Amino acid sequence: MTTTTTNDDDNTVVIETLLNWGRENGIRTHPNVAIQQRILKNFGDEDERGIFYVRLDDERDDVNDDATTTTTETLVSIPEKALLCVPRRRTETTTTKRREEEEDDILCEILLREARKNTNNNNESGGSFWSAYLRTLPNEYDLLELWTDEEIETLQVDAAKASARELRGKVSASYDRQCKKTKNAGIFFTRAEWAYAKATVRSRTVSVPWSSAGALAPIGDMFNYAPVGGFLGGDDDGNGNFCNGDEKEDGCVPVGTGAWNANENAFEFRSTLPKKFSPTTRSFELFMNYGAYTNLELLSLYGFHCGENNPNDVIVLDVSLITTQTTEYHAKVIATSGALTFESERDLRLEYAVLTSYESYSDDKRAQRAHAAAQRHSFSAFASRGEKLSDASEHNFCTAIRDAAGRALLSFATTAKQDCESLEHLKNSSPNTEKDTNARATRRRRTKLAVEYRLAVKRALQKTYRMYEKRMNALII
């Protein structure tokens, strides 16, 4: 997703220049496709670009009632020559072992070289071939690898903080690696420039068959993300389309995908078109699905997340174990329901089913392990079918999960209620005033991302606590 702060007139010129460049270089767009701005809900005056299906003036109100409109159509097609990527000839020289790492660095270098052409040559003839596209790229990103230590701490979730620091370390290592490569060539990029290029390549590339680094796809990279089936709360129509917010009354919004078309030698973004419009509706935003990502993965790869509306979100819950040499089991919790995944329930059920047998041999550690292993083997078939093994073991199992969720909730520096109050404060404060610096605006935006992320985790854990406490209390032991 792209966040911009340009005024409407400047943005219109930039977009028109891009579309004209695209037409001149073989980029094809569906006649109903248009790039538009939209104000981010509940967050001041910042806006983001998106690609919309816009009804043409001569289309009838019932134009989309025909069954043929459910077929998949190409919305944007970008030929190889318009993609900003590592040329095929250069990918053939990289070694297989280091190919992904090397090609990613090469693409970052290519991007920065083109950006410098664009900066050093104001006239179009002397600038970059991708000049029109480069001007549409955001000024900064919110990928975790770019967050400061203070911003990382606002995430509160240990897994997220660890991921942010790991990613930041990888970017730093790649910069050091690149400096060694380019030192003798007289090429120098600042650490900030390299971090920006890395974030651009990580968050905006599409997959192409000749390069593991992927390719930057002008126009196509302005599609915003949506999960297959839509965000939680939307009305899925069963065909990968969803309705969201104000759009519910007017029809379902398609969620498309992108893929390389070898026959056309182009990368294509394809989707089904909206099935119907109400007489007052002129457009729908079109979304692309980048993959079935959790919120943490989205935040790491793209710099945004879906909060509590992500049907693919899974969080890790550490559940104590006493029947094995491992002290904790990393259970996976389905965030939208609070329930453990089938695999996690199966594994924990099995462990707590052997608890009694384990304890009955408390004076003989070797006998404990041998008997527990035999019991685990005996119970495994029942656990694999999702069956409870006994009321006593089920009670232990539910208690352990409830207690683990409770401990996790108590470990956070703030409560869910306090997070809601923080979001309300951010919503009501005045962003982008004359006194706002870029750094302050960035910190404010990332604070909102962090609070929404950790709130979604806490809400999921609250569901887990209530669910397994209810199941525990329903057992008669």
PDB file of N, CA and C in Angstrom, residues 2-51:
ATOM      1  N   THR A   2       0.463   2.240  -0.735  1.00  0.00           N
ATOM      2  CA  THR A   2       1.264   3.442  -0.909  1.00  0.00           C
ATOM      3  C   THR A   2       0.623   4.613  -0.199  1.00  0.00           C
ATOM      4  N   THR A   3       1.384   5.257   0.680  1.00  0.00           N
ATOM      5  CA  THR A   3       0.908   6.454   1.363  1.00  0.00           C
ATOM      6  C   THR A   3       1.597   7.666   0.781  1.00  0.00           C
ATOM      7  N   THR A   4       0.826   8.681   0.404  1.00  0.00           N
ATOM      8  CA  THR A   4       1.383   9.872  -0.222  1.00  0.00           C
ATOM      9  C   THR A   4       0.893  11.112   0.507  1.00  0.00           C
ATOM     10  N   THR A   5       1.585  12.214   0.273  1.00  0.00           N
ATOM     11  CA  THR A   5       1.172  13.479   0.892  1.00  0.00           C
ATOM     12  C   THR A   5       1.129  14.614  -0.125  1.00  0.00           C
ATOM     13  N   THR A   6       1.183  14.287  -1.422  1.00  0.00           N
ATOM     14  CA  THR A   6       1.140  15.318  -2.448  1.00  0.00           C
ATOM     15  C   THR A   6      -0.270  15.870  -2.573  1.00  0.00           C
ATOM     16  N   ASN A   7      -0.385  17.108  -3.100  1.00  0.00           N
ATOM     17  CA  ASN A   7      -1.715  17.670  -3.284  1.00  0.00           C
ATOM     18  C   ASN A   7      -2.365  17.058  -4.514  1.00  0.00           C
ATOM     19  N   ASP A   8      -3.669  17.264  -4.653  1.00  0.00           N
ATOM     20  CA  ASP A   8      -4.441  16.593  -5.698  1.00  0.00           C
ATOM     21  C   ASP A   8      -3.952  16.937  -7.091  1.00  0.00           C
ATOM     22  N   ASP A   9      -3.639  18.221  -7.343  1.00  0.00           N
ATOM     23  CA  ASP A   9      -3.213  18.625  -8.680  1.00  0.00           C
ATOM     24  C   ASP A   9      -1.890  17.971  -9.065  1.00  0.00           C
ATOM     25  N   ASP A  10      -0.921  17.992  -8.143  1.00  0.00           N
ATOM     26  CA  ASP A  10       0.368  17.362  -8.415  1.00  0.00           C
ATOM     27  C   ASP A  10       0.206  15.868  -8.647  1.00  0.00           C
ATOM     28  N   ASN A  11      -0.629  15.246  -7.827  1.00  0.00           N
ATOM     29  CA  ASN A  11      -0.828  13.807  -7.955  1.00  0.00           C
ATOM     30  C   ASN A  11      -1.454  13.454  -9.296  1.00  0.00           C
ATOM     31  N   THR A  12      -2.405  14.245  -9.746  1.00  0.00           N
ATOM     32  CA  THR A  12      -3.052  13.994 -11.035  1.00  0.00           C
ATOM     33  C   THR A  12      -2.048  14.035 -12.171  1.00  0.00           C
ATOM     34  N   VAL A  13      -1.162  15.016 -12.118  1.00  0.00           N
ATOM     35  CA  VAL A  13      -0.131  15.134 -13.159  1.00  0.00           C
ATOM     36  C   VAL A  13       0.799  13.926 -13.131  1.00  0.00           C
ATOM     37  N   VAL A  14       1.226  13.528 -11.937  1.00  0.00           N
ATOM     38  CA  VAL A  14       2.129  12.388 -11.795  1.00  0.00           C
ATOM     39  C   VAL A  14       1.489  11.113 -12.340  1.00  0.00           C
ATOM     40  N   ILE A  15       0.231  10.885 -12.004  1.00  0.00           N
ATOM     41  CA  ILE A  15      -0.466   9.677 -12.458  1.00  0.00           C
ATOM     42  C   ILE A  15      -0.684   9.709 -13.967  1.00  0.00           C
ATOM     43  N   GLU A  16      -1.084  10.838 -14.500  1.00  0.00           N
ATOM     44  CA  GLU A  16      -1.291  10.937 -15.951  1.00  0.00           C
ATOM     45  C   GLU A  16       0.020  10.713 -16.704  1.00  0.00           C
ATOM     46  N   THR A  17       1.112  11.248 -16.169  1.00  0.00           N
ATOM     47  CA  THR A  17       2.418  11.035 -16.796  1.00  0.00           C
ATOM     48  C   THR A  17       2.766   9.547 -16.796  1.00  0.00           C
ATOM     49  N   LEU A  18       2.496   8.870 -15.681  1.00  0.00           N
ATOM     50  CA  LEU A  18       2.759   7.436 -15.597  1.00  0.00           C
ATOM     51  C   LEU A  18       1.920   6.652 -16.601  1.00  0.00           C
ATOM     52  N   LEU A  19       0.633   6.962 -16.675  1.00  0.00           N
ATOM     53  CA  LEU A  19      -0.254   6.233 -17.594  1.00  0.00           C
ATOM     54  C   LEU A  19       0.153   6.466 -19.039  1.00  0.00           C
ATOM     55  N   ASN A  20       0.538   7.693 -19.375  1.00  0.00           N
ATOM     56  CA  ASN A  20       0.985   7.980 -20.745  1.00  0.00           C
ATOM     57  C   ASN A  20       2.269   7.213 -21.069  1.00  0.00           C
ATOM     58  N   TRP A  21       3.198   7.204 -20.105  1.00  0.00           N
ATOM     59  CA  TRP A  21       4.437   6.437 -20.287  1.00  0.00           C
ATOM     60  C   TRP A  21       4.123   4.953 -20.465  1.00  0.00           C
ATOM     61  N   GLY A  22       3.183   4.468 -19.655  1.00  0.00           N
ATOM     62  CA  GLY A  22       2.808   3.060 -19.752  1.00  0.00           C
ATOM     63  C   GLY A  22       2.248   2.706 -21.115  1.00  0.00           C
ATOM     64  N   ARG A  23       1.358   3.545 -21.634  1.00  0.00           N
ATOM     65  CA  ARG A  23       0.788   3.283 -22.958  1.00  0.00           C
ATOM     66  C   ARG A  23       1.867   3.283 -24.040  1.00  0.00           C
ATOM     67  N   GLU A  24       2.819   4.205 -23.918  1.00  0.00           N
ATOM     68  CA  GLU A  24       3.895   4.281 -24.906  1.00  0.00           C
ATOM     69  C   GLU A  24       4.805   3.054 -24.870  1.00  0.00           C
ATOM     70  N   ASN A  25       4.833   2.375 -23.736  1.00  0.00           N
ATOM     71  CA  ASN A  25       5.745   1.240 -23.580  1.00  0.00           C
ATOM     72  C   ASN A  25       5.037  -0.094 -23.404  1.00  0.00           C
ATOM     73  N   GLY A  26       3.818  -0.161 -23.891  1.00  0.00           N
ATOM     74  CA  GLY A  26       3.130  -1.448 -23.995  1.00  0.00           C
ATOM     75  C   GLY A  26       2.342  -1.898 -22.793  1.00  0.00           C
ATOM     76  N   ILE A  27       2.215  -1.066 -21.751  1.00  0.00           N
ATOM     77  CA  ILE A  27       1.387  -1.454 -20.604  1.00  0.00           C
ATOM     78  C   ILE A  27      -0.083  -1.290 -20.977  1.00  0.00           C
ATOM     79  N   ARG A  28      -0.833  -2.360 -20.814  1.00  0.00           N
ATOM     80  CA  ARG A  28      -2.260  -2.327 -21.149  1.00  0.00           C
ATOM     81  C   ARG A  28      -3.098  -2.347 -19.869  1.00  0.00           C
ATOM     82  N   THR A  29      -4.099  -1.488 -19.818  1.00  0.00           N
ATOM     83  CA  THR A  29      -5.023  -1.468 -18.690  1.00  0.00           C
ATOM     84  C   THR A  29      -6.443  -1.651 -19.201  1.00  0.00           C
ATOM     85  N   HIS A  30      -7.256  -2.304 -18.404  1.00  0.00           N
ATOM     86  CA  HIS A  30      -8.669  -2.498 -18.732  1.00  0.00           C
ATOM     87  C   HIS A  30      -9.335  -1.123 -18.858  1.00  0.00           C
ATOM     88  N   PRO A  31     -10.243  -0.949 -19.798  1.00  0.00           N
ATOM     89  CA  PRO A  31     -10.865   0.379 -19.992  1.00  0.00           C
ATOM     90  C   PRO A  31     -11.574   0.917 -18.754  1.00  0.00           C
ATOM     91  N   ASN A  32     -11.989   0.043 -17.844  1.00  0.00           N
ATOM     92  CA  ASN A  32     -12.678   0.488 -16.633  1.00  0.00           C
ATOM     93  C   ASN A  32     -11.745   0.717 -15.452  1.00  0.00           C
ATOM     94  N   VAL A  33     -10.452   0.501 -15.650  1.00  0.00           N
ATOM     95  CA  VAL A  33      -9.491   0.626 -14.550  1.00  0.00           C
ATOM     96  C   VAL A  33      -8.957   2.048 -14.455  1.00  0.00           C
ATOM     97  N   ALA A  34      -8.897   2.572 -13.237  1.00  0.00           N
ATOM     98  CA  ALA A  34      -8.357   3.917 -13.001  1.00  0.00           C
ATOM     99  C   ALA A  34      -7.620   3.943 -11.674  1.00  0.00           C
ATOM    100  N   ILE A  35      -6.577   4.769 -11.597  1.00  0.00           N
ATOM    101  CA  ILE A  35      -5.846   4.978 -10.345  1.00  0.00           C
ATOM    102  C   ILE A  35      -6.469   6.170  -9.636  1.00  0.00           C
ATOM    103  N   GLN A  36      -6.849   5.976  -8.380  1.00  0.00           N
ATOM    104  CA  GLN A  36      -7.494   7.041  -7.629  1.00  0.00           C
ATOM    105  C   GLN A  36      -6.890   7.155  -6.236  1.00  0.00           C
ATOM    106  N   GLN A  37      -7.130   8.280  -5.598  1.00  0.00           N
ATOM    107  CA  GLN A  37      -6.720   8.504  -4.220  1.00  0.00           C
ATOM    108  C   GLN A  37      -7.913   8.252  -3.308  1.00  0.00           C
ATOM    109  N   ARG A  38      -7.618   7.835  -2.075  1.00  0.00           N
ATOM    110  CA  ARG A  38      -8.680   7.737  -1.080  1.00  0.00           C
ATOM    111  C   ARG A  38      -8.118   8.141   0.268  1.00  0.00           C
ATOM    112  N   ILE A  39      -8.910   8.824   1.064  1.00  0.00           N
ATOM    113  CA  ILE A  39      -8.483   9.254   2.393  1.00  0.00           C
ATOM    114  C   ILE A  39      -8.511   8.056   3.323  1.00  0.00           C
ATOM    115  N   LEU A  40      -7.439   7.879   4.091  1.00  0.00           N
ATOM    116  CA  LEU A  40      -7.402   6.798   5.067  1.00  0.00           C
ATOM    117  C   LEU A  40      -8.420   7.077   6.165  1.00  0.00           C
ATOM    118  N   LYS A  41      -9.258   6.111   6.435  1.00  0.00           N
ATOM    119  CA  LYS A  41     -10.321   6.295   7.419  1.00  0.00           C
ATOM    120  C   LYS A  41      -9.751   6.520   8.818  1.00  0.00           C
ATOM    121  N   ASN A  42     -10.303   7.497   9.491  1.00  0.00           N
ATOM    122  CA  ASN A  42      -9.996   7.762  10.899  1.00  0.00           C
ATOM    123  C   ASN A  42      -8.530   8.084  11.147  1.00  0.00           C
ATOM    124  N   PHE A  43      -7.869   8.606  10.151  1.00  0.00           N
ATOM    125  CA  PHE A  43      -6.467   8.917  10.392  1.00  0.00           C
ATOM    126  C   PHE A  43      -6.052  10.166   9.654  1.00  0.00           C
ATOM    127  N   GLY A  44      -6.714  11.242   9.965  1.00  0.00           N
ATOM    128  CA  GLY A  44      -6.308  12.542   9.452  1.00  0.00           C
ATOM    129  C   GLY A  44      -6.458  12.675   7.961  1.00  0.00           C
ATOM    130  N   ASP A  45      -5.518  13.411   7.357  1.00  0.00           N
ATOM    131  CA  ASP A  45      -5.622  13.761   5.956  1.00  0.00           C
ATOM    132  C   ASP A  45      -4.722  12.933   5.049  1.00  0.00           C
ATOM    133  N   GLU A  46      -4.029  11.922   5.597  1.00  0.00           N
ATOM    134  CA  GLU A  46      -3.190  11.096   4.747  1.00  0.00           C
ATOM    135  C   GLU A  46      -4.063  10.289   3.795  1.00  0.00           C
ATOM    136  N   ASP A  47      -3.541  10.080   2.599  1.00  0.00           N
ATOM    137  CA  ASP A  47      -4.300   9.288   1.647  1.00  0.00           C
ATOM    138  C   ASP A  47      -3.400   8.242   1.028  1.00  0.00           C
ATOM    139  N   GLU A  48      -4.028   7.294   0.350  1.00  0.00           N
ATOM    140  CA  GLU A  48      -3.281   6.244  -0.319  1.00  0.00           C
ATOM    141  C   GLU A  48      -3.879   6.015  -1.696  1.00  0.00           C
ATOM    142  N   ARG A  49      -3.031   5.613  -2.601  1.00  0.00           N
ATOM    143  CA  ARG A  49      -3.512   5.316  -3.940  1.00  0.00           C
ATOM    144  C   ARG A  49      -4.085   3.908  -3.996  1.00  0.00           C
ATOM    145  N   GLY A  50      -4.965   3.709  -4.929  1.00  0.00           N
ATOM    146  CA  GLY A  50      -5.499   2.385  -5.186  1.00  0.00           C
ATOM    147  C   GLY A  50      -5.968   2.305  -6.617  1.00  0.00           C
ATOM    148  N   ILE A  51      -6.229   1.101  -7.085  1.00  0.00           N
ATOM    149  CA  ILE A  51      -6.756   0.905  -8.434  1.00  0.00           C
ATOM    150  C   ILE A  51      -8.236   0.554  -8.330  1.00  0.00           C
TER     151      ILE A  51
END
